[in-house]
Coordinates of N, CA, C and O in Angstrom, one line a residue:
K1 N 0.8 -1.2 0.0 CA 0.0 0.0 0.0 C 0.9 1.2 0.0 O 0.6 2.2 -0.7
T2 N 2.0 1.2 0.8 CA 2.8 2.4 0.9 C 3.4 2.7 -0.5 O 3.4 3.9 -0.9
F3 N 3.9 1.7 -1.2 CA 4.5 1.9 -2.6 C 3.5 2.6 -3.5 O 3.8 3.6 -4.1
Y4 N 2.3 2.1 -3.5 CA 1.3 2.7 -4.4 C 0.8 4.1 -4.0 O 0.5 4.9 -4.8
A5 N 0.8 4.3 -2.7 CA 0.5 5.6 -2.1 C 1.5 6.6 -2.5 O 1.2 7.7 -3.0
I6 N 2.8 6.3 -2.3 CA 3.8 7.3 -2.6 C 4.0 7.5 -4.1 O 4.4 8.6 -4.6
K7 N 3.5 6.5 -4.9 CA 3.5 6.7 -6.3 C 2.6 7.8 -6.8 O 2.8 8.3 -7.9
E8 N 1.7 8.2 -6.0 CA 0.7 9.2 -6.3 C 1.3 10.6 -6.2 O 0.7 11.6 -6.6
F9 N 2.5 10.7 -5.6 CA 3.2 12.0 -5.4 C 4.1 12.4 -6.5 O 4.7 11.5 -7.1
E10 N 4.2 13.7 -6.8 CA 5.0 14.1 -7.9 C 6.5 13.7 -7.8 O 7.1 13.4 -8.7
N11 N 7.0 13.7 -6.6 CA 8.4 13.4 -6.3 C 8.6 11.9 -5.9 O 9.4 11.5 -5.1
F12 N 7.8 11.1 -6.5 CA 7.8 9.6 -6.3 C 9.1 9.0 -6.3 O 9.5 8.3 -5.4
E13 N 9.9 9.3 -7.3 CA 11.2 8.7 -7.5 C 12.1 8.9 -6.3 O 12.8 8.0 -5.8
E14 N 12.1 10.2 -5.8 CA 13.0 10.5 -4.7 C 12.4 9.8 -3.4 O 13.2 9.2 -2.6
I15 N 11.1 9.9 -3.2 CA 10.5 9.2 -2.0 C 10.8 7.7 -2.0 O 11.2 7.1 -1.0
H16 N 10.6 7.1 -3.2 CA 10.8 5.7 -3.3 C 12.2 5.3 -3.0 O 12.5 4.3 -2.3
K17 N 13.2 6.1 -3.6 CA 14.6 5.8 -3.3 C 14.9 5.9 -1.8 O 15.6 5.0 -1.3
N18 N 14.4 6.9 -1.2 CA 14.6 7.1 0.3 C 14.0 6.0 1.1 O 14.5 5.5 2.0
F19 N 12.8 5.6 0.7 CA 12.1 4.5 1.4 C 12.9 3.2 1.2 O 13.1 2.4 2.2
F20 N 13.3 2.9 0.0 CA 14.1 1.7 -0.3 C 15.3 1.7 0.5 O 15.7 0.7 1.1
F21 N 16.0 2.8 0.6 CA 17.3 2.9 1.4 C 17.0 2.7 2.9 O 17.7 1.9 3.5
A22 N 15.9 3.3 3.4 CA 15.6 3.2 4.8 C 15.3 1.7 5.1 O 15.7 1.2 6.2
Y23 N 14.6 1.1 4.3 CA 14.2 -0.3 4.5 C 15.3 -1.3 4.4 O 15.6 -2.1 5.3
H24 N 16.0 -1.2 3.2 CA 17.0 -2.2 2.9 C 18.4 -1.9 3.5 O 19.1 -2.8 3.9
E25 N 18.8 -0.7 3.5 CA 20.1 -0.3 4.0 C 20.2 0.0 5.5 O 21.1 -0.4 6.2
Q26 N 19.1 0.7 6.0 CA 19.1 1.1 7.4 C 18.3 0.1 8.2 O 18.2 0.2 9.4
Q27 N 17.8 -0.9 7.6 CA 17.0 -2.0 8.2 C 15.9 -1.5 9.1 O 15.5 -2.0 10.1
R28 N 15.2 -0.4 8.6 CA 14.1 0.2 9.3 C 12.9 -0.7 9.1 O 12.7 -1.3 8.0
N29 N 12.1 -0.8 10.2 CA 10.9 -1.7 10.1 C 9.7 -0.8 9.8 O 9.4 0.1 10.6
F30 N 8.9 -1.1 8.8 CA 7.8 -0.4 8.4 C 6.5 -1.2 8.5 O 5.6 -1.2 7.6
S31 N 6.4 -2.0 9.6 CA 5.3 -2.9 9.8 C 4.1 -2.3 10.4 O 3.0 -2.9 10.4
T32 N 4.2 -1.0 10.8 CA 3.0 -0.4 11.4 C 2.8 1.0 10.7 O 3.7 1.5 10.1
L33 N 1.5 1.4 10.7 CA 1.2 2.7 10.1 C 2.0 3.8 10.8 O 2.4 4.7 10.1
K34 N 2.2 3.7 12.1 CA 2.9 4.7 12.8 C 4.4 4.9 12.2 O 4.8 6.0 12.0
S35 N 5.0 3.7 12.0 CA 6.4 3.8 11.5 C 6.4 4.3 10.0 O 7.3 5.1 9.7
I36 N 5.4 4.0 9.3 CA 5.3 4.5 7.9 C 5.1 6.0 7.9 O 5.7 6.8 7.2
M37 N 4.2 6.4 8.8 CA 3.9 7.9 8.9 C 5.1 8.7 9.4 O 5.3 9.8 8.9
K38 N 5.9 8.1 10.2 CA 7.1 8.8 10.7 C 8.0 9.0 9.5 O 8.6 10.1 9.3
F39 N 8.2 8.0 8.6 CA 9.0 8.2 7.4 C 8.3 9.2 6.5 O 9.0 10.1 6.0
I40 N 7.1 9.1 6.3 CA 6.3 10.1 5.4 C 6.5 11.5 5.9 O 6.8 12.4 5.1
S41 N 6.4 11.7 7.1 CA 6.6 13.0 7.7 C 8.0 13.5 7.5 O 8.2 14.7 7.2
S42 N 9.0 12.6 7.6 CA 10.4 13.0 7.4 C 10.7 13.4 5.9 O 11.7 14.1 5.7
Q43 N 9.8 13.1 5.0 CA 10.0 13.4 3.6 C 9.2 14.7 3.2 O 9.2 15.1 2.1
G44 N 8.6 15.3 4.2 CA 7.9 16.6 3.9 C 6.6 16.4 3.2 O 6.1 17.3 2.6
I45 N 6.0 15.2 3.3 CA 4.8 14.9 2.7 C 3.6 15.2 3.7 O 3.7 14.9 4.9
D46 N 2.6 15.8 3.2 CA 1.4 16.2 4.0 C 0.8 14.9 4.5 O 0.3 14.0 3.7
E47 N 0.8 14.7 5.8 CA 0.4 13.4 6.4 C -1.1 13.1 6.1 O -1.5 12.0 5.9
S48 N -1.9 14.2 6.2 CA -3.4 14.0 6.0 C -3.6 13.6 4.5 O -4.5 12.7 4.2
K49 N -2.9 14.2 3.6 CA -3.1 13.8 2.2 C -2.6 12.4 1.9 O -3.3 11.6 1.2
F50 N -1.5 12.0 2.6 CA -1.0 10.6 2.4 C -2.0 9.6 3.0 O -2.3 8.6 2.4
M51 N -2.6 10.0 4.2 CA -3.6 9.1 4.8 C -4.8 8.9 3.9 O -5.3 7.8 3.8
K52 N -5.2 10.0 3.3 CA -6.4 9.9 2.4 C -6.1 9.0 1.2 O -6.9 8.2 0.8
I53 N -4.8 9.1 0.7 CA -4.5 8.3 -0.5 C -4.3 6.8 -0.1 O -4.9 5.9 -0.8
I54 N -3.6 6.6 1.0 CA -3.3 5.2 1.3 C -4.6 4.4 1.8 O -4.6 3.2 1.6
S55 N -5.5 5.2 2.2 CA -6.8 4.6 2.7 C -7.8 4.5 1.6 O -9.0 4.0 1.8
S56 N -7.5 4.9 0.4 CA -8.5 5.0 -0.7 C -8.8 3.7 -1.3 O -8.0 2.7 -1.2
D57 N -9.9 3.6 -2.0 CA -10.3 2.4 -2.7 C -9.4 2.1 -3.9 O -9.2 0.9 -4.2
I58 N -8.9 3.2 -4.5 CA -8.0 3.0 -5.6 C -6.7 2.2 -5.2 O -6.3 1.3 -5.9
I59 N -6.1 2.6 -4.1 CA -4.9 1.9 -3.6 C -5.3 0.5 -3.2 O -4.6 -0.5 -3.5
A60 N -6.4 0.3 -2.5 CA -6.8 -1.1 -2.1 C -7.0 -2.0 -3.4 O -6.6 -3.1 -3.3
K61 N -7.6 -1.4 -4.4 CA -7.7 -2.2 -5.7 C -6.4 -2.5 -6.3 O -6.2 -3.7 -6.8
K62 N -5.5 -1.6 -6.3 CA -4.1 -1.9 -6.9 C -3.4 -3.0 -6.1 O -2.9 -3.9 -6.7
V63 N -3.5 -3.0 -4.8 CA -2.9 -4.0 -3.9 C -3.6 -5.3 -4.2 O -2.9 -6.4 -4.3
Q64 N -4.9 -5.3 -4.3 CA -5.7 -6.6 -4.6 C -5.2 -7.2 -5.9 O -5.0 -8.4 -6.1
E65 N -5.1 -6.3 -6.9 CA -4.7 -6.8 -8.3 C -3.3 -7.4 -8.2 O -3.0 -8.4 -8.8
E66 N -2.4 -6.7 -7.5 CA -1.0 -7.2 -7.4 C -0.9 -8.5 -6.6 O -0.2 -9.5 -7.0
N67 N -1.7 -8.6 -5.6 CA -1.8 -9.9 -4.8 C -2.3 -11.0 -5.6 O -1.8 -12.2 -5.5
F68 N -3.3 -10.7 -6.5 CA -3.8 -11.7 -7.5 C -2.6 -12.2 -8.4 O -2.5 -13.4 -8.6
K69 N -1.9 -11.2 -8.9 CA -0.8 -11.6 -9.8 C 0.3 -12.4 -9.1 O 0.8 -13.4 -9.6
I70 N 0.6 -12.1 -7.9 CA 1.6 -12.8 -7.1 C 1.1 -14.3 -6.9 O 1.9 -15.2 -7.1
A71 N -0.2 -14.4 -6.6 CA -0.7 -15.8 -6.4 C -0.8 -16.5 -7.7 O -0.4 -17.7 -7.8
N72 N -1.2 -15.8 -8.8 CA -1.4 -16.4 -10.1 C -0.1 -16.9 -10.7 O 0.0 -18.0 -11.3
F73 N 1.0 -16.1 -10.5 CA 2.3 -16.5 -11.0 C 3.1 -17.2 -10.0 O 4.3 -17.6 -10.3
K74 N 2.5 -17.5 -8.9 CA 3.2 -18.3 -7.8 C 4.6 -17.7 -7.5 O 5.6 -18.4 -7.5
I75 N 4.6 -16.4 -7.3 CA 5.8 -15.6 -6.9 C 6.2 -16.0 -5.5 O 5.4 -15.7 -4.6
D76 N 7.3 -16.5 -5.3 CA 7.7 -16.9 -3.9 C 9.0 -16.2 -3.4 O 9.5 -16.5 -2.4
G77 N 9.4 -15.3 -4.2 CA 10.6 -14.5 -3.8 C 11.0 -13.4 -4.8 O 10.3 -13.3 -5.9
V78 N 12.0 -12.7 -4.5 CA 12.4 -11.6 -5.4 C 13.9 -11.9 -5.7 O 14.6 -12.5 -4.8
P79 N 14.4 -11.5 -6.8 CA 13.6 -10.8 -7.8 C 12.8 -11.8 -8.7 O 13.1 -12.9 -8.8
A80 N 11.8 -11.2 -9.2 CA 10.9 -12.0 -10.2 C 10.5 -10.9 -11.2 O 10.1 -9.8 -10.9
I81 N 10.5 -11.4 -12.5 CA 10.0 -10.5 -13.6 C 8.9 -11.2 -14.3 O 9.0 -12.4 -14.7
I82 N 7.8 -10.5 -14.5 CA 6.7 -11.0 -15.3 C 6.7 -10.2 -16.6 O 6.7 -9.0 -16.6
I83 N 6.6 -10.9 -17.7 CA 6.7 -10.2 -19.0 C 5.3 -10.5 -19.7 O 4.9 -11.6 -19.9
N84 N 4.7 -9.4 -20.0 CA 3.4 -9.4 -20.8 C 2.3 -10.3 -20.2 O 1.5 -10.9 -20.9
D85 N 2.4 -10.4 -18.9 CA 1.4 -11.2 -18.1 C 1.4 -12.7 -18.6 O 0.4 -13.4 -18.4
K86 N 2.5 -13.1 -19.2 CA 2.6 -14.5 -19.7 C 3.8 -15.3 -19.2 O 3.7 -16.5 -19.1
Y87 N 4.9 -14.6 -19.0 CA 6.2 -15.3 -18.6 C 6.7 -14.8 -17.3 O 6.6 -13.7 -17.0
K88 N 7.1 -15.8 -16.5 CA 7.7 -15.5 -15.2 C 9.2 -15.9 -15.2 O 9.5 -17.0 -15.6
I89 N 10.0 -15.0 -14.8 CA 11.5 -15.3 -14.7 C 11.9 -15.0 -13.3 O 11.6 -13.9 -12.8
S90 N 12.4 -16.0 -12.6 CA 12.9 -15.7 -11.2 C 14.4 -15.9 -11.1 O 15.0 -16.6 -11.9
G91 N 14.9 -15.3 -10.1 CA 16.3 -15.5 -9.8 C 16.7 -16.9 -9.6 O 17.7 -17.4 -10.0
K92 N 15.8 -17.6 -8.9 CA 16.0 -19.0 -8.5 C 16.1 -19.8 -9.8 O 16.9 -20.7 -10.0
M93 N 15.2 -19.5 -10.8 CA 15.1 -20.3 -12.0 C 16.4 -20.0 -12.9 O 17.0 -20.9 -13.4
A94 N 16.8 -18.7 -13.0 CA 17.8 -18.3 -13.9 C 19.2 -18.6 -13.3 O 20.2 -18.7 -14.0
K95 N 19.3 -18.7 -12.0 CA 20.6 -19.1 -11.3 C 21.5 -17.9 -11.1 O 22.4 -17.9 -10.3
S96 N 21.3 -16.8 -11.8 CA 22.1 -15.6 -11.6 C 21.4 -14.4 -12.1 O 20.5 -14.5 -13.0
Y97 N 21.7 -13.2 -11.6 CA 21.1 -12.0 -12.1 C 21.4 -11.7 -13.6 O 20.5 -11.3 -14.3
A98 N 22.6 -12.0 -13.9 CA 23.0 -11.8 -15.3 C 22.2 -12.7 -16.3 O 21.7 -12.2 -17.3
R99 N 22.1 -13.9 -15.9 CA 21.3 -14.9 -16.7 C 19.8 -14.5 -16.7 O 19.1 -14.6 -17.8
M100 N 19.3 -14.0 -15.6 CA 17.9 -13.5 -15.5 C 17.7 -12.4 -16.5 O 16.7 -12.4 -17.2
L101 N 18.6 -11.5 -16.6 CA 18.5 -10.4 -17.6 C 18.6 -10.9 -19.0 O 17.9 -10.3 -19.9
E102 N 19.5 -11.8 -19.3 CA 19.6 -12.4 -20.6 C 18.3 -13.0 -21.1 O 17.8 -12.8 -22.2
I103 N 17.7 -13.8 -20.2 CA 16.4 -14.5 -20.5 C 15.3 -13.4 -20.7 O 14.5 -13.6 -21.7
T104 N 15.3 -12.4 -19.9 CA 14.3 -11.4 -20.0 C 14.4 -10.7 -21.3 O 13.4 -10.5 -22.0
E105 N 15.6 -10.3 -21.7 CA 15.9 -9.7 -23.0 C 15.4 -10.5 -24.1 O 14.7 -10.1 -25.1
Y106 N 15.7 -11.8 -24.1 CA 15.3 -12.7 -25.1 C 13.8 -12.8 -25.3 O 13.2 -12.7 -26.4
I107 N 13.1 -12.9 -24.1 CA 11.6 -13.0 -24.2 C 11.0 -11.7 -24.6 O 10.0 -11.7 -25.4
V108 N 11.5 -10.6 -24.1 CA 11.0 -9.3 -24.5 C 11.1 -9.1 -26.0 O 10.2 -8.7 -26.7
N109 N 12.2 -9.5 -26.6 CA 12.4 -9.4 -28.1 C 11.4 -10.3 -28.8 O 10.9 -10.0 -29.8
L110 N 11.2 -11.5 -28.3 CA 10.2 -12.4 -28.9 C 8.8 -11.8 -28.9 O 8.1 -11.8 -29.9
E111 N 8.4 -11.2 -27.8 CA 7.1 -10.5 -27.7 C 7.1 -9.3 -28.6 O 6.0 -9.0 -29.2
R112 N 8.2 -8.6 -28.7 CA 8.2 -7.4 -29.7 C 8.0 -7.9 -31.1 O 7.3 -7.3 -31.9
E113 N 8.6 -9.0 -31.5 CA 8.5 -9.5 -32.8 C 7.0 -10.0 -33.1 O 6.5 -9.7 -34.1
K114 N 6.4 -10.6 -32.1 CA 5.0 -11.0 -32.2 C 4.1 -9.8 -32.4 O 3.2 -9.8 -33.2
R115 N 4.4 -8.7 -31.6 CA 3.6 -7.5 -31.7 C 3.7 -6.9 -33.1 O 2.8 -6.4 -33.7
K116 N 5.0 -6.9 -33.6 CA 5.2 -6.3 -35.0 C 4.4 -7.1 -36.0 O 3.8 -6.5 -36.9
K117 N 4.4 -8.4 -35.9 CA 3.6 -9.2 -36.9 C 2.2 -8.9 -36.8 O 1.5 -8.9 -37.8
V118 N 1.6 -8.8 -35.6 CA 0.2 -8.5 -35.4 C -0.1 -7.1 -36.0 O -1.1 -6.9 -36.7
S119 N 0.8 -6.1 -35.8 CA 0.5 -4.8 -36.3 C 0.6 -4.7 -37.8 O -0.2 -4.0 -38.4
V120 N 1.5 -5.5 -38.4 CA 1.6 -5.6 -39.9 C 0.3 -6.2 -40.4 O -0.2 -5.7 -41.4
K121 N -0.2 -7.2 -39.8 CA -1.5 -7.8 -40.3 C -2.7 -6.9 -40.2 O -3.6 -6.9 -41.0
L122 N -2.7 -6.0 -39.2 CA -3.8 -5.1 -39.0 C -3.7 -3.9 -40.0 O -4.7 -3.3 -40.3
D123 N -2.5 -3.6 -40.5 CA -2.4 -2.5 -41.5 C -2.8 -3.0 -42.8 O -3.6 -2.8 -43.5

């Protein structure tokens, strides 16, 4: 919910980078709304505006959709890449990040070629 809520702000990139750093590098725990709000406040974000966004039906729907995708694709860890809602590539499957990116590039190129063929047929 926090990710989707901060995505609604103009300076999303900066906030997201700071949140990522706080969570992964500083080992901060964001398991409570109070801890999230403390971070939000430190970023100069209007707390009432943030609360309105994070509590909205739009954010709830986005989270629900992503939870469905996680279940549907049987995502059990990160990193994981889903391409065109058809292909799942996981770090576990690829054995290395470099190989994961190679596989991703290959599948993306396949999908681009398919798309080109479809668009040529439509013209």
